[in-house]
Structures are given as structure tokens and as C-alpha cells.
Amino acid sequence: MTMNNLIILVEALWQSGIAPALLILGIGWLSARFARNKRLTALLGIAENAVNWAEVTFDGGQTQKAQAIKMITDYLMKADKAHLFTAKEIDDTIEWAVKEMKEGTVK
């Protein structure tokens, strides 16, 4: 395929509306992906605080975890963000925060 043929192909895709549609879909996908990463990063920060608080306040693993989950869900409910996260995501962030705290990377 020569360069002229490639230019003609791209021009035809653009004029037919296929290329702009693909561009819009790509931008939407990237935007959603970055927004999701931003929300998860915020959830990780909340989980760090909740795990630290539960570690200091309560004795016992299950009690600490239950209180950390309660603290996170209460915070998300007040911020009207609870619908953005699943129970599994919250549980995974707590496990991550506990792991990081044990490794010493989170204080």
C-alpha cells in the first residue's frame, strides 16, 4: 500500500464518519478509565485512614475489619459516593491497606 492509497483510505474513513466515531469512542473509553483510577486512588486513601483507626481503636481482626468497612461505607454515604464502589472493591482496598501497613509503607 503506497502512501497515497493510505491517505485516500483515511480520508474516506473520515468522510464516512467511521474515523470520527472511533475517535469519540476512544476518547470516552480513556476518560472513563482515568476517572475510575482517580476514584480508586481516593478509596485507597480512605481505606488507609480507616484501617489505621480500626487498628488503634479495636482488638481482634474481624472486629477491626468490620469497623473499617463501616467507617468507609459511612464516609462514602455522606459524600454520596457509595454507588461508585462495590463491596468487593471496598474489601480489596482494606486488604491492601492492611498489607501495606504490615510492610511499613503506610503509617
Coordinates of C-alpha atoms in Angstrom, one line a residue:
M1 CA 0.0 0.0 0.0
T2 CA 1.5 3.3 -1.0
M3 CA 1.3 6.5 0.9
N4 CA -1.3 7.9 -1.5
N5 CA -3.6 4.9 -1.0
L6 CA -3.3 5.2 2.8
I7 CA -4.2 8.9 2.6
I8 CA -7.2 8.1 0.4
L9 CA -8.3 5.4 2.8
V10 CA -8.0 7.6 5.9
E11 CA -9.8 10.4 4.1
A12 CA -12.6 8.0 3.1
L13 CA -12.9 6.8 6.7
W14 CA -13.1 10.3 7.9
Q15 CA -15.7 11.4 5.4
S16 CA -17.9 8.4 6.0
G17 CA -18.0 9.1 9.7
I18 CA -16.2 5.9 10.8
A19 CA -13.0 7.6 11.9
P20 CA -14.7 10.4 14.0
A21 CA -16.9 7.8 15.7
L22 CA -13.9 5.6 16.6
L23 CA -12.1 8.7 17.9
I24 CA -15.1 9.7 20.1
L25 CA -15.3 6.1 21.4
G26 CA -11.6 6.1 22.2
I27 CA -11.7 9.4 24.0
G28 CA -14.7 8.2 26.0
W29 CA -13.0 5.0 27.0
L30 CA -9.8 6.8 28.1
S31 CA -11.8 9.3 30.0
A32 CA -13.7 6.6 31.9
R33 CA -10.6 4.7 32.6
F34 CA -8.8 7.7 34.1
A35 CA -11.8 8.7 36.2
R36 CA -12.0 5.2 37.6
N37 CA -8.4 5.2 38.5
K38 CA -8.9 8.6 40.3
R39 CA -11.9 7.2 42.3
L40 CA -9.9 4.1 43.3
T41 CA -7.0 6.1 44.4
A42 CA -9.3 8.2 46.6
L43 CA -10.8 5.0 48.0
L44 CA -7.3 3.7 48.9
G45 CA -6.6 6.8 50.9
I46 CA -9.9 6.4 52.8
A47 CA -9.1 2.8 53.4
E48 CA -5.6 3.7 54.9
N49 CA -7.2 6.0 57.4
A50 CA -10.0 3.5 58.3
V51 CA -7.5 0.7 58.8
N52 CA -5.2 2.9 61.0
W53 CA -8.2 4.0 63.1
A54 CA -9.5 0.4 63.5
E55 CA -6.1 -0.9 64.4
V56 CA -5.7 1.6 67.2
T57 CA -9.3 1.5 68.4
F58 CA -10.3 -2.1 68.3
D59 CA -8.8 -5.5 69.3
G60 CA -9.3 -8.5 67.0
G61 CA -9.1 -8.9 63.3
Q62 CA -12.7 -9.4 62.4
T63 CA -13.9 -6.5 64.6
Q64 CA -11.2 -4.2 63.1
K65 CA -12.2 -5.2 59.6
A66 CA -15.9 -4.8 60.3
Q67 CA -15.4 -1.3 61.8
A68 CA -13.1 -0.3 58.9
I69 CA -15.8 -1.3 56.4
K70 CA -18.4 0.6 58.4
M71 CA -16.2 3.7 58.5
I72 CA -15.6 3.6 54.8
T73 CA -19.2 3.0 53.9
D74 CA -20.4 5.7 56.2
Y75 CA -17.9 8.1 54.7
L76 CA -19.0 7.2 51.2
M77 CA -22.6 7.5 52.0
K78 CA -22.1 11.0 53.5
A79 CA -20.2 12.0 50.4
D80 CA -22.9 10.5 48.2
K81 CA -20.2 8.3 46.5
A82 CA -21.3 4.9 47.8
H83 CA -22.8 3.9 44.4
L84 CA -19.4 4.2 42.8
F85 CA -17.9 1.2 44.6
T86 CA -18.8 -2.4 45.1
A87 CA -18.4 -4.3 48.3
K88 CA -15.6 -6.3 46.8
E89 CA -13.7 -3.1 45.9
I90 CA -14.0 -1.9 49.5
D91 CA -12.9 -5.2 50.9
D92 CA -10.0 -5.3 48.5
T93 CA -8.9 -1.8 49.5
I94 CA -9.0 -2.8 53.2
E95 CA -6.9 -5.8 52.5
W96 CA -4.4 -3.7 50.5
A97 CA -4.2 -1.1 53.3
V98 CA -3.6 -3.8 55.9
K99 CA -0.9 -5.4 53.7
E100 CA 0.8 -2.0 53.2
M101 CA 0.6 -1.2 56.9
K102 CA 2.3 -4.6 57.8
E103 CA 5.0 -3.9 55.2
G104 CA 5.6 -0.5 56.8
T105 CA 4.8 1.6 53.7
V106 CA 1.7 3.1 55.3
K107 CA 1.7 4.6 58.8

